[in-house]
Coordinates of C-alpha atoms in Angstrom, one line a residue:
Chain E
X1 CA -106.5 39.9 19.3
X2 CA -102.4 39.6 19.3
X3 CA -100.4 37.8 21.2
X4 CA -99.9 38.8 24.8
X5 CA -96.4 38.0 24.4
X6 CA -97.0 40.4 21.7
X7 CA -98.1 42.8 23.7
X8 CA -95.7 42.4 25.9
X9 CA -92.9 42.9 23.7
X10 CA -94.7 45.9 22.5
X11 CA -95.2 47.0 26.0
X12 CA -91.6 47.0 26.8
X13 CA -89.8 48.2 23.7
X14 CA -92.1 51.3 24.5
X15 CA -90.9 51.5 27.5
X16 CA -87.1 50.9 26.5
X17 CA -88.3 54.0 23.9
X18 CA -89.0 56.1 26.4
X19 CA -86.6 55.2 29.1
X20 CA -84.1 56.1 26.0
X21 CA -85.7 59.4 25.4
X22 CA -85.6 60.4 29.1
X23 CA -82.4 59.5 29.7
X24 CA -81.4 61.6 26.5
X25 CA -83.2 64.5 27.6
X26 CA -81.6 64.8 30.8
X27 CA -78.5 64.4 29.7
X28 CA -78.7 66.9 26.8
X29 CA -80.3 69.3 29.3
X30 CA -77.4 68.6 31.9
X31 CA -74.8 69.4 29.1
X32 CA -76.6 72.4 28.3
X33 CA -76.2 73.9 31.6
X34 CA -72.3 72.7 32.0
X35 CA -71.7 74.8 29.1
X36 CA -74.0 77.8 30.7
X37 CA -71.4 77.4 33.3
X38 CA -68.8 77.0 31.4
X39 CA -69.6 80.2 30.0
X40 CA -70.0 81.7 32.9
X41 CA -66.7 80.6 34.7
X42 CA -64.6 82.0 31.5
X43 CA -67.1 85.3 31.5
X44 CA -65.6 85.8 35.4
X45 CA -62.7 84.8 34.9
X46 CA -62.6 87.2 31.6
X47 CA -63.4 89.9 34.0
X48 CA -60.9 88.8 36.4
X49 CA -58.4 89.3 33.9
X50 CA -59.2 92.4 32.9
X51 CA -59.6 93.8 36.0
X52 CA -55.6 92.6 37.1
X53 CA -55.1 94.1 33.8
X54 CA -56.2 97.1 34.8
X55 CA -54.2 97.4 38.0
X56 CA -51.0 96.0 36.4
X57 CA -51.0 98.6 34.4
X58 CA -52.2 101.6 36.0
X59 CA -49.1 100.4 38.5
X60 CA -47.4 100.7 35.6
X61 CA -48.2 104.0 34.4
X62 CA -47.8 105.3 38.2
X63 CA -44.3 103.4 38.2
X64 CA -43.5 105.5 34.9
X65 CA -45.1 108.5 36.3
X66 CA -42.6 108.8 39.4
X67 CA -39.8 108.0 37.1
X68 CA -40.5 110.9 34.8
X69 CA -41.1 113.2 38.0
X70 CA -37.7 112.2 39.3
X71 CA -35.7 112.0 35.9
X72 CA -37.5 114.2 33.4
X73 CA -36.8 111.0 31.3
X74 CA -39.1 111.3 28.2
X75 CA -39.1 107.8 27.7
X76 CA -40.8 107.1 31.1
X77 CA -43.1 110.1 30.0
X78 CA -44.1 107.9 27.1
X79 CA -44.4 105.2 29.3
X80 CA -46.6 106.3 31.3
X81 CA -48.6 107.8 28.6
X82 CA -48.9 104.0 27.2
X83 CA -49.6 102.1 30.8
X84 CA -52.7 104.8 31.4
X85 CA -53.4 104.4 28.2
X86 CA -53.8 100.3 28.5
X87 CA -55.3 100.9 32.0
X88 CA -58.1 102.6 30.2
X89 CA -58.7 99.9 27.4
X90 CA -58.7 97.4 29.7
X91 CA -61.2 99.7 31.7
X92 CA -63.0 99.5 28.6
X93 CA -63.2 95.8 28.1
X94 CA -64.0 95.6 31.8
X95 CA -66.7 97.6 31.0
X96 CA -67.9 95.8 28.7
X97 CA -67.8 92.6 29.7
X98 CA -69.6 93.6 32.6
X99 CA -72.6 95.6 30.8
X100 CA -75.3 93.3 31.9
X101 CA -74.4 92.7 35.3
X102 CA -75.3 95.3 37.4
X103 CA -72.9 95.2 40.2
X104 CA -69.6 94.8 38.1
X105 CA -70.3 97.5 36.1
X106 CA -71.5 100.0 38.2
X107 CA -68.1 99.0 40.1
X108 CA -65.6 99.4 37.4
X109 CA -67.6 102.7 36.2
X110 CA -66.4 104.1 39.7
X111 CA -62.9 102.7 39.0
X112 CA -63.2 104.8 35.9
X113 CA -64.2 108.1 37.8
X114 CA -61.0 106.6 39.6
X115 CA -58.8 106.3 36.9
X116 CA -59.6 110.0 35.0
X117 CA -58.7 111.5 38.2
X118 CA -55.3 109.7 38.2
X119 CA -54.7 110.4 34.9
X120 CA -55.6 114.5 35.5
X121 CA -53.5 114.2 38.5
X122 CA -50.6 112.4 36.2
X123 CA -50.7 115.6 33.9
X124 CA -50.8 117.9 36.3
X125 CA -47.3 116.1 37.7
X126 CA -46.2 116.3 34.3
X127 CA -46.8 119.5 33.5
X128 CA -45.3 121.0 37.1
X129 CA -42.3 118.7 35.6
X130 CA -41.6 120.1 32.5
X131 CA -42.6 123.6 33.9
X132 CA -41.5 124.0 37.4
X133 CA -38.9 120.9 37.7
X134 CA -38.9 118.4 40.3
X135 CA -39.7 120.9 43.1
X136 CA -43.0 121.9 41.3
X137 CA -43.7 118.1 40.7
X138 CA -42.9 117.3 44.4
X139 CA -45.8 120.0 45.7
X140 CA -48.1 118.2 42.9
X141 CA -47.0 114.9 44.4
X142 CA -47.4 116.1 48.0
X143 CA -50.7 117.1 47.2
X144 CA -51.7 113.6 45.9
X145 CA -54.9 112.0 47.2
X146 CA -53.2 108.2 47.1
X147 CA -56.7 106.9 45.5
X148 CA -54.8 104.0 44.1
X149 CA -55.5 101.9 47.3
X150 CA -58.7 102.6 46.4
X151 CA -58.7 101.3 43.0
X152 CA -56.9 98.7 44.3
X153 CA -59.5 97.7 47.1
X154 CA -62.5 97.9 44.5
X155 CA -60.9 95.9 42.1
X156 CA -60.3 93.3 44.8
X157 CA -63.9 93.5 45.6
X158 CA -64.6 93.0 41.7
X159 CA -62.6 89.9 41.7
X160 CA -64.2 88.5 44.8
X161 CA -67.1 89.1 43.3
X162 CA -66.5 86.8 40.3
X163 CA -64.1 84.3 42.0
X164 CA -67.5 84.0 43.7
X165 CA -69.4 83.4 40.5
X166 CA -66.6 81.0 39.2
X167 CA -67.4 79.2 42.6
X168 CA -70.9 78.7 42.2
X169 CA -70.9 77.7 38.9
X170 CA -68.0 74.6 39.5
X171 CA -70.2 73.5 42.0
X172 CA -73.3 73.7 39.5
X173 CA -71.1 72.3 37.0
X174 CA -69.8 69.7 38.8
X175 CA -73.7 68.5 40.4
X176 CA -74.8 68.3 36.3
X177 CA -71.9 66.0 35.2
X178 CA -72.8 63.7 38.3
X179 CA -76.1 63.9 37.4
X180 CA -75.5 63.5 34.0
X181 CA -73.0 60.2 34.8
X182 CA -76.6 58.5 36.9
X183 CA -78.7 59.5 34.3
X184 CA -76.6 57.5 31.7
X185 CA -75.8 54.8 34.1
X186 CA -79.5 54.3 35.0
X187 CA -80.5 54.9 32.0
X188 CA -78.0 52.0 30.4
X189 CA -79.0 49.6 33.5
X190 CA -82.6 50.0 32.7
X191 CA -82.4 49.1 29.5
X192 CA -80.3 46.4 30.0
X193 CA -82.5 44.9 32.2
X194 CA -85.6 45.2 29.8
X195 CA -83.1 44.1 27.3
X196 CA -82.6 40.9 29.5
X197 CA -86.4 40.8 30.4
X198 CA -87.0 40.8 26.6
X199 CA -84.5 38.0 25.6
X200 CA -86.2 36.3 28.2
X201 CA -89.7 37.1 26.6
X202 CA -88.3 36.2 23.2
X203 CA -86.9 33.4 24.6
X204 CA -90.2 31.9 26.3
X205 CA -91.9 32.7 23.1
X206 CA -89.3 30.3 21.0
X207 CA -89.6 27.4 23.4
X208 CA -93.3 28.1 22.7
X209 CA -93.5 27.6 19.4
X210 CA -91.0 25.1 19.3
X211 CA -93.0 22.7 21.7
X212 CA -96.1 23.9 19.7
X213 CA -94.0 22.5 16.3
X214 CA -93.2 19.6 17.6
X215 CA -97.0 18.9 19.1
X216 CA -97.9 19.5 15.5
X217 CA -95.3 17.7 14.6
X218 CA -96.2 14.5 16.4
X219 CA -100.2 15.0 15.4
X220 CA -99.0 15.4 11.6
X221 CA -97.0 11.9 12.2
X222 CA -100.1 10.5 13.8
X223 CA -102.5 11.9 10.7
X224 CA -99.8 10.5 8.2
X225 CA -100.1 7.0 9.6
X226 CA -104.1 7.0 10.0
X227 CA -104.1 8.6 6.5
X228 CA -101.8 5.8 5.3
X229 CA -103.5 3.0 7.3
X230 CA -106.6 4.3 5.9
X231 CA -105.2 4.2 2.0
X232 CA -104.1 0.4 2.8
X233 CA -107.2 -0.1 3.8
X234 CA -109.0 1.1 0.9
X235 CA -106.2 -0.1 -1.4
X236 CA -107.5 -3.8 0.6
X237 CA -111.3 -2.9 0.1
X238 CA -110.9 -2.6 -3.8
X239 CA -108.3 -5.0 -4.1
X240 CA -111.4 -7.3 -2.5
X241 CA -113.8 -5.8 -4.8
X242 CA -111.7 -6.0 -7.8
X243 CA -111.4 -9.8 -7.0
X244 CA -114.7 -10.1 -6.2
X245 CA -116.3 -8.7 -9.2
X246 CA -113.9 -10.5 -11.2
X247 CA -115.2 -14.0 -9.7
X248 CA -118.5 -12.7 -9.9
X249 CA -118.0 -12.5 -13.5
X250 CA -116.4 -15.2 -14.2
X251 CA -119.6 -17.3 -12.5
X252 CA -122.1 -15.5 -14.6
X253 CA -120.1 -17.0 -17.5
X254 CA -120.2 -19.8 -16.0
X255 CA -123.5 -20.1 -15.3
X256 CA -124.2 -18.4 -19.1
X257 CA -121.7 -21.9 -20.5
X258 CA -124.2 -24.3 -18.5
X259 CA -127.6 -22.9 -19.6
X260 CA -125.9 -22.5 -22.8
X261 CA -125.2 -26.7 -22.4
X262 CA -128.3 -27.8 -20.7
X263 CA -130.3 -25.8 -23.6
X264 CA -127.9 -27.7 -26.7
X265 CA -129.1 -30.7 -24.7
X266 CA -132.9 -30.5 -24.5
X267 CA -133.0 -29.0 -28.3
X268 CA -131.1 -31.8 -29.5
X269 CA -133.5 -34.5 -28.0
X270 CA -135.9 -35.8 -30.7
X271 CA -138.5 -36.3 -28.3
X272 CA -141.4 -33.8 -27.9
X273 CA -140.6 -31.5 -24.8
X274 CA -142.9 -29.5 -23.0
X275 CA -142.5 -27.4 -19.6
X276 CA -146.3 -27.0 -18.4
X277 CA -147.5 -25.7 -15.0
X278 CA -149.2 -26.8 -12.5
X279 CA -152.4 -25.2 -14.1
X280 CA -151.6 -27.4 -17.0
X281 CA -150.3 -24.5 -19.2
X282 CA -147.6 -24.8 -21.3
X283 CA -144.0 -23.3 -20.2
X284 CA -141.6 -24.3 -22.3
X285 CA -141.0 -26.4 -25.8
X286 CA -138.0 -27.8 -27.3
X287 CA -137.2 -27.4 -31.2
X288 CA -138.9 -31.1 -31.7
X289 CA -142.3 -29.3 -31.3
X290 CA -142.1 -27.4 -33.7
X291 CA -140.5 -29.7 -35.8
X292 CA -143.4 -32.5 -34.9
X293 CA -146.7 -30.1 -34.6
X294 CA -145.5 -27.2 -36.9
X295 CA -146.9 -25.1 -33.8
X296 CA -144.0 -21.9 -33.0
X297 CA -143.1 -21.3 -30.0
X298 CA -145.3 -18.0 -29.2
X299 CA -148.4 -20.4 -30.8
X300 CA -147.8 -22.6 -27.2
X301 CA -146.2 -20.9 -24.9
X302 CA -148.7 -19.7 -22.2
X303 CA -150.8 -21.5 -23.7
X304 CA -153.5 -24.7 -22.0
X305 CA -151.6 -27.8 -23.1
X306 CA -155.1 -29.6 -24.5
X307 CA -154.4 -27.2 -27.5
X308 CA -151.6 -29.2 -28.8
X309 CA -152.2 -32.8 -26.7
X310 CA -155.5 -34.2 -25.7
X311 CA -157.8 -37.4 -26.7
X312 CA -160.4 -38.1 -29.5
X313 CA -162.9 -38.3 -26.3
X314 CA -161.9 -35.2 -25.0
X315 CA -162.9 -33.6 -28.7
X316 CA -166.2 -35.0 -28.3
X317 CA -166.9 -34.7 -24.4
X318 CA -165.0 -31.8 -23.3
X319 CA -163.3 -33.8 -20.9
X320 CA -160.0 -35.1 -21.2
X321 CA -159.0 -38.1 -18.4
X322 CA -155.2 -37.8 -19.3
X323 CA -155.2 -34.3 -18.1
X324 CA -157.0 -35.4 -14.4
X325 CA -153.9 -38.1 -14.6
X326 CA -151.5 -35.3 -15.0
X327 CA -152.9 -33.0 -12.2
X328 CA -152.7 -36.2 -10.3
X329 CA -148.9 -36.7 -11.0
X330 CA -148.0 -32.6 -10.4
X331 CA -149.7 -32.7 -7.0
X332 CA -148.4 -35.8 -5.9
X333 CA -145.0 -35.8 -7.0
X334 CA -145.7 -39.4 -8.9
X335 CA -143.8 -39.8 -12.3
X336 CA -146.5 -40.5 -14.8
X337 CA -145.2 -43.0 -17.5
X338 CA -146.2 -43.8 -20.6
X339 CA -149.9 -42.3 -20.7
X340 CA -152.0 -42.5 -24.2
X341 CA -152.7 -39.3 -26.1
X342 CA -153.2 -37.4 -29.3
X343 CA -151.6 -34.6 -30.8
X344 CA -152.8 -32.3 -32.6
X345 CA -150.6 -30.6 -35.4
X346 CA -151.5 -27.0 -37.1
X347 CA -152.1 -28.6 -40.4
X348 CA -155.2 -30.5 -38.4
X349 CA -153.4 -33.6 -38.3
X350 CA -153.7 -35.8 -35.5
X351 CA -151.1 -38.1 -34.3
X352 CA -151.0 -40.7 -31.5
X353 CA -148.8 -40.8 -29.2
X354 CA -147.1 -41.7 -25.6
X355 CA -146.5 -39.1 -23.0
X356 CA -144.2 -39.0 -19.7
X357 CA -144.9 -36.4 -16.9
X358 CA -141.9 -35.7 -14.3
X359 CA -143.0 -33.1 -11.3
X360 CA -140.3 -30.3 -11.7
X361 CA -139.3 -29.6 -8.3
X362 CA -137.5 -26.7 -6.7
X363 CA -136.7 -27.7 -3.4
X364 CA -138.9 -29.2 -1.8
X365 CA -141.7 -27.7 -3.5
X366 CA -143.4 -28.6 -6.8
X367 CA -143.5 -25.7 -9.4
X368 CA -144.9 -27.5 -12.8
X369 CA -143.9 -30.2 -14.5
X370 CA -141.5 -31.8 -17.6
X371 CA -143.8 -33.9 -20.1
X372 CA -142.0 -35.7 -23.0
X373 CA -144.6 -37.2 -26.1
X374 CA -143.1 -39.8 -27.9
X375 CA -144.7 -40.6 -31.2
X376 CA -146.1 -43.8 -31.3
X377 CA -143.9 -46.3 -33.3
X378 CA -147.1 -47.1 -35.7
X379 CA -147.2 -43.4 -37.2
X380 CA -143.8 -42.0 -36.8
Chain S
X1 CA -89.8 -11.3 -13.5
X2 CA -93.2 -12.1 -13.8
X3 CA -94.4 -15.4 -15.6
X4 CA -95.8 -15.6 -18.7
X5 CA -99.0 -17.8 -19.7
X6 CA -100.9 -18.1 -22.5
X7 CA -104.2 -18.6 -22.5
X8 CA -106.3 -20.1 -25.4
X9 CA -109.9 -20.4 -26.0
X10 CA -112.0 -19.6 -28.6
X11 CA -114.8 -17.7 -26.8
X12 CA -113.7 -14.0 -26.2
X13 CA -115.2 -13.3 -23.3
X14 CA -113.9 -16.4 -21.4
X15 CA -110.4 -15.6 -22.9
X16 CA -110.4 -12.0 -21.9
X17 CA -111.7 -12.1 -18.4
X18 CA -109.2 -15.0 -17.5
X19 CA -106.4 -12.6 -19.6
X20 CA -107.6 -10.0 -16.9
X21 CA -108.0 -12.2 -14.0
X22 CA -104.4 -13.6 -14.5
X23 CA -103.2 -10.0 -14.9
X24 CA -104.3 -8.5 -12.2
X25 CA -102.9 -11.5 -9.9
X26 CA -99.7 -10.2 -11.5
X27 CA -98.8 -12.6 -14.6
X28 CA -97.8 -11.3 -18.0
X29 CA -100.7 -12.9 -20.4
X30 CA -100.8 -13.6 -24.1
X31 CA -104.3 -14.6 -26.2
X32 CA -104.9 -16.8 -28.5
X33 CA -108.8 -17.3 -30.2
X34 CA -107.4 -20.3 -31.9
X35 CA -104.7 -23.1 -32.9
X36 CA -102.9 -21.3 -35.5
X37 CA -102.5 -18.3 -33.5
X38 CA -101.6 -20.2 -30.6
X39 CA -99.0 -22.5 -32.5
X40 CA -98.0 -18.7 -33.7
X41 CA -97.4 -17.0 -29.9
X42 CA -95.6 -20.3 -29.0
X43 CA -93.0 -19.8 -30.3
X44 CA -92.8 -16.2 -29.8
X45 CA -93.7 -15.8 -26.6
X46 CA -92.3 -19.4 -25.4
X47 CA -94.5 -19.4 -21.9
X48 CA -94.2 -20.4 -18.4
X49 CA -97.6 -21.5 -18.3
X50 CA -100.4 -22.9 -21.1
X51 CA -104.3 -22.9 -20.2
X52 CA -106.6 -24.0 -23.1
X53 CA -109.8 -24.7 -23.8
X54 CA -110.4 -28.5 -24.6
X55 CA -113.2 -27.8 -27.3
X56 CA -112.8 -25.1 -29.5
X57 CA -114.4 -24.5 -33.2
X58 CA -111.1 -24.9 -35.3
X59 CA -108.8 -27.9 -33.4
X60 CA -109.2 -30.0 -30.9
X61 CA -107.5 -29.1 -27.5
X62 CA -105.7 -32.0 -26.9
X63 CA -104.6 -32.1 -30.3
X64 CA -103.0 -28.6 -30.4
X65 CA -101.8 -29.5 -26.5
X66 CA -100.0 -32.4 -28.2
X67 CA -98.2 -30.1 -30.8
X68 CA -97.0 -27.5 -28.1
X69 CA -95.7 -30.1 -26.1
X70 CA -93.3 -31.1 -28.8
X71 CA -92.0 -27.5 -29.2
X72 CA -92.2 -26.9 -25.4
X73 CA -92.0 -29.8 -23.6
X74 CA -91.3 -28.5 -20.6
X75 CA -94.1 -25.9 -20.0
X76 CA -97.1 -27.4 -18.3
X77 CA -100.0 -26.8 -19.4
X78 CA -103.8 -26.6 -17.7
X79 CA -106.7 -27.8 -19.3
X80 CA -109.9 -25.3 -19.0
X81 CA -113.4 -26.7 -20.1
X82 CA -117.1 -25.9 -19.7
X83 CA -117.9 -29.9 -19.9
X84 CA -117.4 -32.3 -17.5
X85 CA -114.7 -34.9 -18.3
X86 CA -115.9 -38.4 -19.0
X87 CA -113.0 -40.9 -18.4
X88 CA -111.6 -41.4 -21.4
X89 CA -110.5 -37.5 -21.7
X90 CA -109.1 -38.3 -18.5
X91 CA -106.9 -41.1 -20.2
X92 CA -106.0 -38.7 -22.6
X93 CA -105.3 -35.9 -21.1
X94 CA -102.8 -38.0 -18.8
X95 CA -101.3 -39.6 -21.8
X96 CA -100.1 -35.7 -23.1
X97 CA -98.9 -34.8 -19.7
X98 CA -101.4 -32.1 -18.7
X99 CA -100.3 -31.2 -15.7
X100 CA -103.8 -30.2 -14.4
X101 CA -107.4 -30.3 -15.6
X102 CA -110.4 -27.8 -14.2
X103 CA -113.8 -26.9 -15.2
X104 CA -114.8 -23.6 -16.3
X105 CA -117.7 -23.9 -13.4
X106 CA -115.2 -23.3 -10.6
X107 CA -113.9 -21.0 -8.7
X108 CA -111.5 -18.1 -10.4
X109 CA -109.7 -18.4 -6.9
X110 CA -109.3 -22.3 -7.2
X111 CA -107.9 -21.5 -10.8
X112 CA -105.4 -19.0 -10.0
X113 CA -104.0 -21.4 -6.8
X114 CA -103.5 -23.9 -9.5
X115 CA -101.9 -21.5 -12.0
X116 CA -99.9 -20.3 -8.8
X117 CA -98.6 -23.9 -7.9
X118 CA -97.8 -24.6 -11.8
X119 CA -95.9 -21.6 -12.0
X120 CA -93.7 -22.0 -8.9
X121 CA -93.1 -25.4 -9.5

């Protein structure tokens, strides 16, 4: 969907278009009919023209005519001759002029009838001249029918006629180039003012998207800043976990160096070590066990402890008092020191010997317990 | 311009995650896995800052702190170990000006705000 402004603009540059194109067309058409009239008024006054032609110089010719009847002058003969002569081509152009109007030419043909009766009357004088003299040219003259008032008169009429034209079509002429001056001036004011109504359009549109830039403007500023508050905080977060993980690290290496330690310690005791539970299973033994019993590791390890430590009475009855002393200790949370007991190595040997029990506590709770043999001084 | 330490110890992984620890607070940070190369970046580098390791398989560290300190007395140096001191290593370690003694058990964070307060001072 556009823009109404758009639209708008759209709207009125249509409208501009066609105020343009009316204004045009009445302006051409106007100027089409001044020069009709135009055409007219010099087609009348052509006419006009002629038609004073015509009387000029049949005055002439009559003028000439009387000479030659009073003088016998050839040279006004010749005259003569030449004025009727131009009357008649005049006539002629009269004529026509005047062949598609009606009127005109229906006037000038009588004119014509007219003028051949003048010019027969004009011989005749000329002949009774030359023949008779000026006595027979006198009875010629005396007998003259004066039709030139006549001539006169409808040639008059003729002019009228198209003085009347000329009349009618200044007026015309002169109603079109008003009309054409309002239709240009209107025309120009119109557009003008849809010229001004679209600056103003334009205009409104600008400050439009201007404020719409600078809204955008002010929420780009706003997403910069949450965008950059955001990066510092995520620069923080792994600057934190960078830190952390490197701590983290650093304890488990830590912690790694003190097992490490606490191991070296316990191997390097020469005491037997064992880790048993509180079921009396063995845990745990430190190098000296193997070193001592020639029992492995895996041989012990989740292992009962009366495998590798018990009592000659225990062999015989099955029951072993040291381990009911043990139980004792792990369930009280009493050190049990120094208790008798024998050993039993793979080879089958059997070596007496002195055992410590310590509960092994986490927290408050007692998970099992750390039981050091010591070989008796007699044997070792 | 950022300080320089060197850092010696013979067990990699302690060397290299303090190298990267130290580092990433911003120091420049040279290794050393044992005396001789540490006598050796010494004097190259000449440091702002010593950290070593007070047992380690070739030389003793308060031995080889004893050497540097001739060549650069004026560095301080922090002595980094995974045992705790008995008194007499306390004696000693006073005795060859070590300016500061930690265990490897604490924190990373307590360890850089004593390389920190070396360095500045």
């Amino acid at each position: 969907m556009k823009d109404p402004v758009e639209k708008r603009i759209i709207g009125l540059f249509l409208l501009l278009l066609v105020l343009l194109i009316s204004s045009t067309v009445v302006t051409v058409r106007n100027i089409q009919h001044a020069r009709i009239s135009s055409d007219w008024v010099n087609h009348a006054h052509a006419i006009i023209s002629e038609a004073d032609a015509i009387f000029s110089s049949l005055s002439a010719g009559e003028a000439a005519l009387r000479n030659f009847l009073l003088t016998g002058d050839e040279g006004d003969r010749a005259a003569g001759r030449e004025a009727f002569a131009e009357a008649i081509e005049h006539l002629e152009l009269g004529k026509a002029l005047t062949r598609r109007e009606a009127k005109p030419y229906e006037e000038f043909g009588k004119i014509e009838a007219i003028l051949a009766r003048r010019m027969d009357f004009a011989r005749a004088a000329v002949n009774a001249r030359q023949q008779g003299g000026i006595d027979a040219a006198q009875k010629v003259v005396a007998a003259d029918a004066g039709e030139m008032g006549e001539i006169r008169a409808r040639l008059a009429r003729l002019k009228d006629q198209q003085q009347t034209v000329v009349r009618s079509h200044d007026q015309a002429h002169y109603l079109q180039a008003a009309n054409t001056r309002w239709a240009v001036l209107a025309g120009g004011v119109l557009n003008a003012l849809v010229l001004l109504f679209l600056v103003y359009l334009i205009r409104d549109d600008f400050m439009m998207r201007r404020r719409a830039a600078s809204a955008l403007k002010v929420v780009n500023q706003k997403l910069e800043a949450t965008v950059q508050e955001r990066t510092a905080e995520l620069a923080f977060a792994n600057e934190t976990l960078v830190r952390e993980n490197l701590e983290q690290l650093w304890s488990n290496q830590a912690l790694d160096h003190q097992l490490r330690f606490h191991e070296l310690i316990i191997n390097s005791i020469d005491d037997l070590v064992f880790v048993i539970s509180k079921a009396l299973n063995i845990s745990r033994i430190n190098p000296a066990v193997t070193r001592r019993t020639g029992f492995e590791s895996q041989d012990l390890v989740a292992r009962p402890l009366h495998r590798v430590l018990g009592s000659d009475a225990a062999e015989e009855s099955g029951v072993w008092p040291g381990a009911q002393r043990i139980e004792s200790c792990l369930k009280s949370g009493r050190d049990l020191r120094d208790s008798p007991g024998i050993l039993f190595c793979r080879d089958g040997r059997k070596t007496p010997v002195t055992f410590s029990v310590f509960p092994l506590r986490d927290g408050d709770k007692i998970v099992g317990g750390v039981m050091t043999v010591k070989v008796s001084h007699l044997t070792s | 311009m950022k300080n320089q330490i060197l850092v010696i110890d013979d067990e990699a992984e302690i060397r290299r995650l303090l190298a990267r620890a130290l580092t990433h607070h911003g120091y420049r940070v040279c290794e050393a896995a044992s005396g001789a190369e540490a006598r050796r970046m010494a004097k190259e580098s000449v440091p702002d800052l010593i950290i070593c390791d007070l047992q380690m398989e070739d030389t003793d560290g308060l031995r080889l702190i004893e050497e540097l300190k001739e060549s650069l007395p004026d560095t301080p140096v922090m002595l980094l170990t995974g045992v705790f001191f008995d008194p007499e290593t306390i004696r000693e370690t006073i005795a060859k000006k070590v300016a500061v003694y930690m265990n490897k058990t604490e924190t990373l964070d307590q360890i850089m705000r004593e390389v920190d307060r070396l360095c500045r001072s």
